[in-house]
CSV table of C-alpha atoms in Angstrom, one decimal:
chain,number,residue,atom,x,y,z
A,1,UNK,CA,-95.4,10.8,-8.9
A,2,UNK,CA,-94.0,7.5,-7.8
A,3,UNK,CA,-90.4,7.0,-6.4
A,4,UNK,CA,-89.0,6.0,-9.8
A,5,UNK,CA,-90.2,9.1,-11.4
A,6,UNK,CA,-88.9,11.2,-8.6
A,7,UNK,CA,-85.5,9.6,-8.8
A,8,UNK,CA,-85.5,10.1,-12.5
A,9,UNK,CA,-86.2,13.8,-12.3
A,10,UNK,CA,-83.5,14.1,-9.7
A,11,UNK,CA,-81.0,12.2,-11.9
A,12,UNK,CA,-81.8,14.4,-15.0
A,13,UNK,CA,-81.4,17.6,-13.0
A,14,UNK,CA,-78.1,16.5,-11.5
A,15,UNK,CA,-76.8,15.1,-14.8
A,16,UNK,CA,-77.6,18.4,-16.5
A,17,UNK,CA,-75.7,20.4,-14.0
A,18,UNK,CA,-72.8,18.0,-13.9
A,19,UNK,CA,-72.7,18.0,-17.7
A,20,UNK,CA,-72.5,21.8,-17.7
A,21,UNK,CA,-69.5,21.6,-15.3
A,22,UNK,CA,-67.8,19.0,-17.3
A,23,UNK,CA,-68.2,20.8,-20.6
A,24,UNK,CA,-66.8,24.1,-19.0
A,25,UNK,CA,-63.8,22.3,-17.7
A,26,UNK,CA,-63.2,20.7,-21.1
A,27,UNK,CA,-63.5,24.2,-22.8
A,28,UNK,CA,-60.9,25.5,-20.3
A,29,UNK,CA,-58.6,22.7,-21.1
A,30,UNK,CA,-58.3,19.5,-19.1
A,31,UNK,CA,-55.2,18.0,-17.5
A,32,UNK,CA,-54.2,14.4,-16.9
A,33,UNK,CA,-54.5,13.9,-13.1
A,34,UNK,CA,-53.5,10.2,-12.9
A,35,UNK,CA,-53.3,6.8,-14.5
A,36,UNK,CA,-55.5,4.2,-13.1
A,37,UNK,CA,-54.9,0.8,-14.6
A,38,UNK,CA,-52.9,1.4,-17.7
A,39,UNK,CA,-51.4,4.3,-19.7
A,40,UNK,CA,-54.5,4.9,-21.8
A,41,UNK,CA,-56.8,4.9,-18.8
A,42,UNK,CA,-56.4,8.5,-17.8
A,43,UNK,CA,-58.3,10.4,-15.2
A,44,UNK,CA,-58.8,14.1,-15.3
A,45,UNK,CA,-59.3,16.6,-12.4
A,46,UNK,CA,-62.7,17.2,-14.1
A,47,UNK,CA,-63.7,13.6,-13.3
A,48,UNK,CA,-63.1,14.1,-9.7
A,49,UNK,CA,-64.7,17.6,-9.6
A,50,UNK,CA,-67.8,16.4,-11.4
A,51,UNK,CA,-68.3,13.3,-9.1
A,52,UNK,CA,-67.9,15.6,-6.1
A,53,UNK,CA,-70.7,17.7,-7.3
A,54,UNK,CA,-73.0,14.8,-8.2
A,55,UNK,CA,-72.4,13.3,-4.7
A,56,UNK,CA,-73.1,16.6,-2.9
A,57,UNK,CA,-76.3,17.1,-4.8
A,58,UNK,CA,-77.4,13.7,-4.0
A,59,UNK,CA,-76.6,13.9,-0.4
A,60,UNK,CA,-78.5,17.2,-0.1
A,61,UNK,CA,-81.6,15.9,-1.9
A,62,UNK,CA,-81.7,12.3,-0.4
A,63,UNK,CA,-79.2,12.1,2.5
A,64,UNK,CA,-79.9,8.5,3.4
A,65,UNK,CA,-79.1,7.1,0.0
A,66,UNK,CA,-76.0,5.1,-0.8
A,67,UNK,CA,-73.3,6.0,-3.5
A,68,UNK,CA,-71.2,3.9,-5.8
A,69,UNK,CA,-69.0,6.0,-8.1
A,70,UNK,CA,-65.9,5.6,-10.2
A,71,UNK,CA,-63.8,8.2,-8.6
A,72,UNK,CA,-64.6,8.0,-4.8
A,73,UNK,CA,-65.1,5.5,-2.0
A,74,UNK,CA,-68.5,3.7,-2.0
A,75,UNK,CA,-70.9,4.5,0.8
A,76,UNK,CA,-73.8,2.3,2.0
A,77,UNK,CA,-77.1,4.1,2.7
A,78,UNK,CA,-80.1,3.5,4.9
A,79,UNK,CA,-82.9,4.0,2.5
A,80,UNK,CA,-82.2,0.9,0.1
A,81,UNK,CA,-81.4,3.2,-2.8
A,82,UNK,CA,-77.9,3.5,-4.1
A,83,UNK,CA,-76.8,5.9,-6.8
A,84,UNK,CA,-74.3,4.4,-9.4
A,85,UNK,CA,-72.4,7.2,-11.1
A,86,UNK,CA,-69.8,7.6,-13.8
A,87,UNK,CA,-69.0,11.4,-13.8
A,88,UNK,CA,-67.4,11.4,-17.2
A,89,UNK,CA,-67.8,8.2,-19.2
A,90,UNK,CA,-65.5,8.2,-22.2
A,91,UNK,CA,-62.6,10.0,-20.4
A,92,UNK,CA,-60.2,9.5,-23.3
A,93,UNK,CA,-62.6,11.0,-25.7
A,94,UNK,CA,-63.1,13.9,-23.3
A,95,UNK,CA,-59.4,14.4,-22.8
A,96,UNK,CA,-58.8,14.5,-26.6
A,97,UNK,CA,-61.8,16.8,-27.4
A,98,UNK,CA,-63.9,14.2,-28.9
A,99,UNK,CA,-67.6,15.0,-28.0
A,100,UNK,CA,-68.6,11.4,-27.3
A,101,UNK,CA,-68.6,11.5,-23.6
A,102,UNK,CA,-71.4,11.4,-21.0
A,103,UNK,CA,-72.5,11.8,-17.4
A,104,UNK,CA,-74.1,8.5,-16.3
A,105,UNK,CA,-76.4,8.4,-13.3
A,106,UNK,CA,-78.5,5.6,-12.0
A,107,UNK,CA,-80.5,4.9,-9.0
A,108,UNK,CA,-80.9,1.1,-8.0
A,109,UNK,CA,-82.5,-0.7,-5.2
A,110,UNK,CA,-81.1,-3.7,-3.3
A,111,UNK,CA,-77.5,-4.6,-2.9
A,112,UNK,CA,-75.2,-2.4,-5.0
A,113,UNK,CA,-74.3,-5.4,-7.2
A,114,UNK,CA,-75.5,-5.6,-10.9
A,115,UNK,CA,-76.2,-9.3,-10.4
A,116,UNK,CA,-78.8,-8.6,-7.8
A,117,UNK,CA,-79.9,-4.9,-7.9
A,118,UNK,CA,-83.1,-3.5,-9.5
A,119,UNK,CA,-82.5,-0.4,-11.5
A,120,UNK,CA,-85.1,2.3,-10.7
A,121,UNK,CA,-84.1,5.4,-12.7
A,122,UNK,CA,-81.4,6.6,-15.1
A,123,UNK,CA,-80.0,9.6,-16.8
A,124,UNK,CA,-77.1,9.6,-19.5
A,125,UNK,CA,-76.3,13.1,-20.5
A,126,UNK,CA,-74.0,14.0,-23.4
A,127,UNK,CA,-73.3,17.6,-22.8
A,128,UNK,CA,-71.2,18.3,-25.9
A,129,UNK,CA,-74.0,16.7,-28.1
A,130,UNK,CA,-76.9,18.4,-26.1
A,131,UNK,CA,-78.7,15.1,-25.5
A,132,UNK,CA,-80.3,13.8,-22.3
A,133,UNK,CA,-81.4,10.2,-22.3
A,134,UNK,CA,-83.5,9.1,-19.3
A,135,UNK,CA,-85.8,6.5,-17.9
A,136,UNK,CA,-87.8,5.4,-14.9
A,137,UNK,CA,-88.6,1.8,-14.3
A,138,UNK,CA,-92.0,0.9,-15.9
A,139,UNK,CA,-92.2,4.4,-17.6
A,140,UNK,CA,-90.2,3.9,-20.8
A,141,UNK,CA,-87.0,5.4,-22.0
A,142,UNK,CA,-86.8,8.8,-23.5
A,143,UNK,CA,-84.5,11.3,-25.4
A,144,UNK,CA,-85.8,14.6,-24.1
A,145,UNK,CA,-89.5,14.4,-24.7
A,146,UNK,CA,-89.3,11.6,-27.5
A,147,UNK,CA,-90.0,7.9,-26.4
A,148,UNK,CA,-87.3,5.5,-27.4
A,149,UNK,CA,-87.6,1.9,-28.9
A,150,UNK,CA,-85.0,-0.5,-29.8
A,151,UNK,CA,-84.8,-1.7,-33.4
A,152,UNK,CA,-87.2,-4.6,-33.4
A,153,UNK,CA,-86.0,-6.5,-36.5
A,154,UNK,CA,-82.7,-8.2,-37.3
A,155,UNK,CA,-81.8,-6.6,-40.7
A,156,UNK,CA,-81.1,-9.2,-43.4
A,157,UNK,CA,-78.0,-7.3,-44.2
A,158,UNK,CA,-76.6,-7.6,-40.8
A,159,UNK,CA,-76.8,-5.6,-37.6
A,160,UNK,CA,-75.0,-2.3,-36.7
A,161,UNK,CA,-73.1,-3.4,-33.6
A,162,UNK,CA,-70.9,-1.5,-31.2
A,163,UNK,CA,-68.3,-2.9,-28.8
A,164,UNK,CA,-65.3,-1.6,-26.8
A,165,UNK,CA,-61.8,-2.7,-25.8
A,166,UNK,CA,-60.1,-2.7,-22.4
A,167,UNK,CA,-57.0,-0.8,-21.6
A,168,UNK,CA,-54.7,-3.8,-20.9
A,169,UNK,CA,-52.9,-4.6,-24.1
A,170,UNK,CA,-52.8,-8.3,-23.0
A,171,UNK,CA,-56.6,-8.5,-23.6
A,172,UNK,CA,-56.6,-7.0,-27.1
A,173,UNK,CA,-55.8,-10.3,-28.9
A,174,UNK,CA,-58.7,-12.2,-27.4
A,175,UNK,CA,-61.0,-9.3,-27.8
A,176,UNK,CA,-60.1,-9.0,-31.5
A,177,UNK,CA,-60.7,-12.8,-31.8
A,178,UNK,CA,-64.2,-12.4,-30.3
A,179,UNK,CA,-65.0,-9.5,-32.7
A,180,UNK,CA,-63.9,-11.8,-35.6
A,181,UNK,CA,-66.5,-14.4,-34.5
A,182,UNK,CA,-69.2,-11.7,-34.2
A,183,UNK,CA,-68.5,-9.9,-37.6
A,184,UNK,CA,-70.6,-12.4,-39.6
A,185,UNK,CA,-73.6,-11.0,-37.8
A,186,UNK,CA,-72.7,-7.5,-38.5
A,187,UNK,CA,-73.4,-4.9,-41.1
A,188,UNK,CA,-70.7,-2.9,-39.5
A,189,UNK,CA,-69.0,-2.1,-36.1
A,190,UNK,CA,-68.9,1.1,-34.1
A,191,UNK,CA,-66.3,1.8,-31.4
A,192,UNK,CA,-67.6,5.0,-29.7
A,193,UNK,CA,-65.5,4.8,-26.6
A,194,UNK,CA,-68.3,5.4,-24.0
A,195,UNK,CA,-70.3,2.5,-22.8
A,196,UNK,CA,-73.3,4.5,-21.5
A,197,UNK,CA,-73.6,6.1,-25.0
A,198,UNK,CA,-73.4,2.8,-26.8
A,199,UNK,CA,-76.3,1.6,-24.6
A,200,UNK,CA,-78.3,4.8,-25.0
A,201,UNK,CA,-77.8,4.5,-28.7
A,202,UNK,CA,-79.2,0.9,-28.8
A,203,UNK,CA,-82.1,2.2,-26.9
A,204,UNK,CA,-82.6,5.0,-29.4
A,205,UNK,CA,-82.3,2.6,-32.4
A,206,UNK,CA,-79.1,4.3,-33.5
A,207,UNK,CA,-77.3,0.9,-33.0
A,208,UNK,CA,-78.9,-2.6,-33.3
A,209,UNK,CA,-76.9,-4.1,-30.6
A,210,UNK,CA,-73.8,-3.9,-28.3
A,211,UNK,CA,-71.5,-6.3,-26.5
A,212,UNK,CA,-68.5,-5.9,-24.3
A,213,UNK,CA,-66.6,-7.7,-21.6
A,214,UNK,CA,-65.1,-5.9,-18.7
A,215,UNK,CA,-67.7,-3.1,-17.8
A,216,UNK,CA,-67.7,-1.8,-14.3
A,217,UNK,CA,-71.1,-1.2,-12.6
A,218,UNK,CA,-71.1,2.5,-13.3
A,219,UNK,CA,-70.3,1.9,-16.9
A,220,UNK,CA,-73.6,0.2,-17.6
A,221,UNK,CA,-76.1,0.8,-14.6
A,222,UNK,CA,-77.9,3.8,-16.4
A,223,UNK,CA,-77.6,2.5,-19.9
A,224,UNK,CA,-79.0,-1.0,-19.3
A,225,UNK,CA,-82.2,0.5,-17.8
A,226,UNK,CA,-82.5,2.7,-21.0
A,227,UNK,CA,-82.4,-0.4,-23.1
A,228,UNK,CA,-84.8,-2.4,-21.1
A,229,UNK,CA,-87.3,0.5,-20.9
A,230,UNK,CA,-87.0,0.9,-24.7
A,231,UNK,CA,-88.1,-2.7,-25.1
A,232,UNK,CA,-84.8,-4.3,-25.4
A,233,UNK,CA,-83.1,-7.2,-23.7
A,234,UNK,CA,-79.8,-7.1,-21.7
A,235,UNK,CA,-77.8,-10.2,-20.5
A,236,UNK,CA,-74.5,-11.1,-19.0
A,237,UNK,CA,-73.1,-14.5,-19.0
A,238,UNK,CA,-75.7,-17.2,-19.4
A,239,UNK,CA,-78.3,-16.8,-16.8
A,240,UNK,CA,-76.8,-13.6,-15.4
A,241,UNK,CA,-77.7,-10.0,-15.6
A,242,UNK,CA,-75.1,-7.7,-17.3
A,243,UNK,CA,-71.9,-7.5,-15.3
A,244,UNK,CA,-68.2,-7.4,-15.6
A,245,UNK,CA,-68.0,-10.8,-17.3
A,246,UNK,CA,-70.2,-9.7,-20.2
A,247,UNK,CA,-72.9,-7.3,-21.3
A,248,UNK,CA,-74.9,-7.9,-24.5
A,249,UNK,CA,-78.0,-5.9,-25.3
A,250,UNK,CA,-80.3,-5.4,-28.4
A,251,UNK,CA,-83.6,-6.9,-29.4
A,252,UNK,CA,-84.3,-10.4,-28.1
A,253,UNK,CA,-83.5,-12.2,-31.4
A,254,UNK,CA,-80.3,-10.3,-31.8
A,255,UNK,CA,-79.1,-10.9,-28.2
A,256,UNK,CA,-79.7,-14.6,-28.6
A,257,UNK,CA,-77.7,-14.7,-31.8
A,258,UNK,CA,-74.8,-12.7,-30.2
A,259,UNK,CA,-74.9,-14.9,-27.1
A,260,UNK,CA,-74.7,-18.0,-29.1
A,261,UNK,CA,-71.6,-16.7,-30.8
A,262,UNK,CA,-69.9,-15.1,-27.9
A,263,UNK,CA,-70.4,-18.0,-25.6
A,264,UNK,CA,-69.8,-20.8,-28.2
A,265,UNK,CA,-66.0,-20.4,-27.8
A,266,UNK,CA,-65.6,-18.0,-25.0
A,267,UNK,CA,-61.9,-17.2,-25.0
A,268,UNK,CA,-62.1,-13.4,-24.8
A,269,UNK,CA,-60.4,-13.1,-21.4
A,270,UNK,CA,-61.0,-10.2,-18.9
A,271,UNK,CA,-60.6,-6.4,-19.6
A,272,UNK,CA,-60.2,-3.3,-17.6
A,273,UNK,CA,-63.4,-1.1,-17.6
A,274,UNK,CA,-63.4,2.3,-19.4
């Protein structure tokens, strides 16, 4: 078993344990612990507890690795591998009892920067839905034991697309304007509220494509690898990998069509990550 597959196996095991903890805390009833960037951007005690569990499990299994998570200070490692973690992606869904939330865990090599890292392994676990998406670089993307593939064709009726909106109300106008420009390409739009699941659903063919500005590294690290290993394309601003400025995924033809629209009149402004 190669390094990538070893990291994938570890990510899956830890994501499953972390997901069980998150679901248990949700069933007990969560409380709002803090507001990060805006009133809607809530953090629960469960976020912090789940991230602490993930960090401890990684440290025990691979003590030299780095860590970049949403809820705690980053740590550089000595092995060249960094774990990029969102303990509960879709926190608002989680707090309201909507089952569309996930534990997102990726292992990357190189600098912990999405513009330069190489993703090695990923797990996106939706505990309330009982689904585990996972991938190792060069080994395909999977939902459980089923191999995933992005939708290869652009439907003449339009593409089923997903997007998200930042928490800062000042960004909503530009984001809606961008959505208006994209709508002629769309059969319909979905707003799931968890970027890792949006990306996993593109990998699984449940969505044709996804675009969003303002994602943090932990929002997309695992999901982008899922898309790529499912045969899809993931881009950021022209010439860049996905990053905070923009993330667009889907099959190659659809990504090009979306990029042409998104960057033709790019006035969408910045957002806060989910």
